[in-house]
Phi, psi and omega in degrees: 000128181301144179242132179280167180297316180299318180298319181290319179293325181297333180287344181279159175281164178299320179299318179293321178296320178298323179295324183279326186294341180295342180274356186244148178278068182228165178290146180271167173082183181099172179289167183301317182297320179293319179298316179299316181297316181296319180293319180293318179299320180294316183288331183262001183267190183293345180279355185304314179302321180291321178297316180297325182294343179280349175289147176284176187300316181292320178295320177296322177297321179296317178296318180298318179300317182286318181301319185262009171284144182306329181249009180070027185263150172247129179241119177299321180299311181297317184295314180298319181296325183276319188254351178067012173203174184241152176284158181273113173268340180220151175288160176287125182291151176302153181298330182279351184280146176269357181290143179285336178214158183275207183285150179293141177272176179302331182302331182292343175280341179265310182252121187254149177299151189289312191055248181279353177284156181291338179201172177300152190207165170255127179307145190302315182289325176293321179297319179300320179291320183291328181302335184292334184223347179278117182291147178292152177294156178298150178304144180287121180245147175265115183296140179209167181216154181289323183230169177261146174294145181298130179206111184296335182273353184276128175261134181246130181235118176268110196264343191298306181294324178299314182296318179299326179279316188291326182297323177289318179299317181294320177296317178296323180297316178297329181287329190248337190238148177283111181251126185257137171222165179290134180287345180262315185258345184070007183278143177286144177272180185296322180294318178295320180297321177294316181300311183289326178299326180289342183261357180289141186303314180242022185078175178286171184296324176239139177291150178295135180234127181283135180293136177274324179230156184301327185271359179296142175278142177251137172286309176076179181293147175239298178296317182297331176283322186292320187301309180296330177290318180295317182293324177290314181297328181278357179077009179276336178239141179235150179269133172238088188070241178261004182258136177261123184236159177285121179274174178305320178295326177293322177297316179295326182296333180295339180260003180263158173300134182305326180298323179289325177294315179297321178299315179295322180296318179296315182295323177290324181295325180302331186254349188292146172251012181300326191203141174257114183304331183295337180296342177283350174271078193281356174284339178266110185269171174089004183293334181258019179296161180295150180090182181276101182259303184264146180281169176297142186278330185301314178297327178297311182297321181297318179298319181290320179297319178301320178290323178299327181293345177273355184279136175288143181287133173081012180239138184283138180233133176288140179301319179299320179294321180294318179297315178295324178298320178297318178294315184291333182259012176063028173270077190256156174206158178250146178261326184224151173280335187212098182295341179292339179274350176262142184205163173246123174071303186232131185298327183272302186281333183263014182299140181276005176281343179296148181303130179086002184260319186248046182282183181305317184294330182275320185259293185295319182291327177292324175294318177304314178301316182297314182295317181291312187289314189273331187244309179296319180288320179299322180278359176083013179289328184224139164281152184227150172236125189210167179226180173300133184295337179297125179070007180286323179231134183250005189287353181257359189298330182275356180288142180295131177090359184266003185303322186266005181272135173280328178205155179280324177217157181295346183263003185299341183283349181294122184250316185219158172210163173217140181289131180269164173303324176297319178299320178297323178290316181297323182274009178066023174279332175236138182285333180234153177271116179227097183297148178294140176293145179280116179269116188250147171252010180258149175251128182245161170235141178239120184262161176302337178276010177071020175276138176241118184237145175276119179272321178203160183077192180220145179283140172286165182302320181292325178293318178298317179298319178298311181298318185287350173283339185240344189228159179261124177291138179244281175257174177300125180077019183219135178226161174233123177301132189234130184296315182296315180295322180295317179294322177296318180298318179294320177301327182276000175101002179288147182263118183291342177295328177296318178296314182299315180297319180297315181294321180292319181292317184280339176270340176075014180201165178299150181287152175303153183302322181297320179291319178297317179297321179298313181295319180296318179299313181295320180295321181288317186267348182294338180239029181293329179241150183224130176285126178246358178166169176252155185223161177247133176271129182239124179263125178274162182296324181206166181299331182297318178295318178300319179296317183295314182293316181292338183261348181282142181301324183293329188242349186300324183281352184260354184214163175231148176288134178232017181157173181304321181242008190245136175240147176247129182233132177299142184304317183288348180253006186297316181296319179295319178298318181299317179297319183292316181290333177294323176294334177279354178098017180241140174256156184231126179248161179275000000 
């Protein structure tokens, strides 16, 4: 309910009113009602613009933010996130004073304490007067840059091409290799993490490091952990006991464009309840305590996705700026229902419920880091720039029990990110996926013998990754186009037209006929065969049983002959096949 200036002033004590009236050109003294009337008349009268002009620049910005807020509210959180400092509501008390704050400044006549209101506010009638001359604040912008500042310790990972390649590799791996996960938690074990880590296009974000001491913190796998979780949440992989297998949707995904598969995985991940990313911040204990401790994950992800949609494509953004942007634009979310149940080291002394312990930077920002680093980057939505998490963030050092920690979370090293063209497509910012062309400063030569050599300049990391998907490196600055690698690249969903365009642009002339013929051959034959499903080979005791099963009306449509005693059955029809042969009087063992 709107509150007028007189109503708000009336709630103050006479002593408080006397402190404020000194800022106004009015007579002193009188009863409280008279004092309130004189102060309200002065603030609502023709002198208001002159009174407002006496505010300093930051105070005027605070008034502008509140005046043009839909509800006339002032938020300290929003203001600090946007301006990186706060306006002065009180003077600095003398050093000899025991008061926690000094005298109220003129700003207190404009922005009033909330009391029963949800936040600080400008009285409705005063706000109406201020709207006439107080300019609105500039639109909220998310700071970004074309390039990154030089930093030798910063690692840069271009994730888009890796994700397009890896999603196919992961699906093929599930089809061909026994992948183990927990039947209770669905989490991959150490053997699975090693197996998947070896198949990543550029390796995991951090190389594996063996612990020197038992108490050392491990960064551990990030991409290798994310992939089996994403595939399960997306319905492409299904659990059969402790084994993770390719499901029917996963088989269909092998014939879809990889960009569409990645898009589907992100959208399914936004809604999944399979896993809470915050549980990977294992230095914060108590997440599995009894009662409602952690909040629902879907609203958290939605708030972050909404902020990601505000990011310009191809421009680097500091993680700190992105976090502040979320605060300043009210894209808020909660991680826990009860911070007192979360703790570091000790449940009593290390509880995050203590003032200054469980703030946005410790809880929400750590969740933000986990979602961006482990899932958005793995799916190729964002390129990332990061460092070793040890000593990357110091904001947890004052927390009780954190003395021996090198980092609060394995994701603390994330410093910058930029939205990729793939990310724009996944987030529905672009209707079609159109990757950015690789702009090269290198000059290449392509010979009839399929050699690709750097004549001048140097290849960027993304250019090197592109070449190595199709060619075998020989000497420094030299590659040879390879038929086997090219066919593998096409199988993984890479477009050979991208390679052809890159070679033509960087060589500055049409490709030799032999190179053109090679590319045409690979494009034509790279999709000569198509996977339509996976099958199980079943060996019968003798050829007579195989003949009977393959020839019976009940089972003939469910199997194919694959040898004198061998039958092939599609994976999705295996249970039905088992039931039918049992009716024929045969049992089937693994």
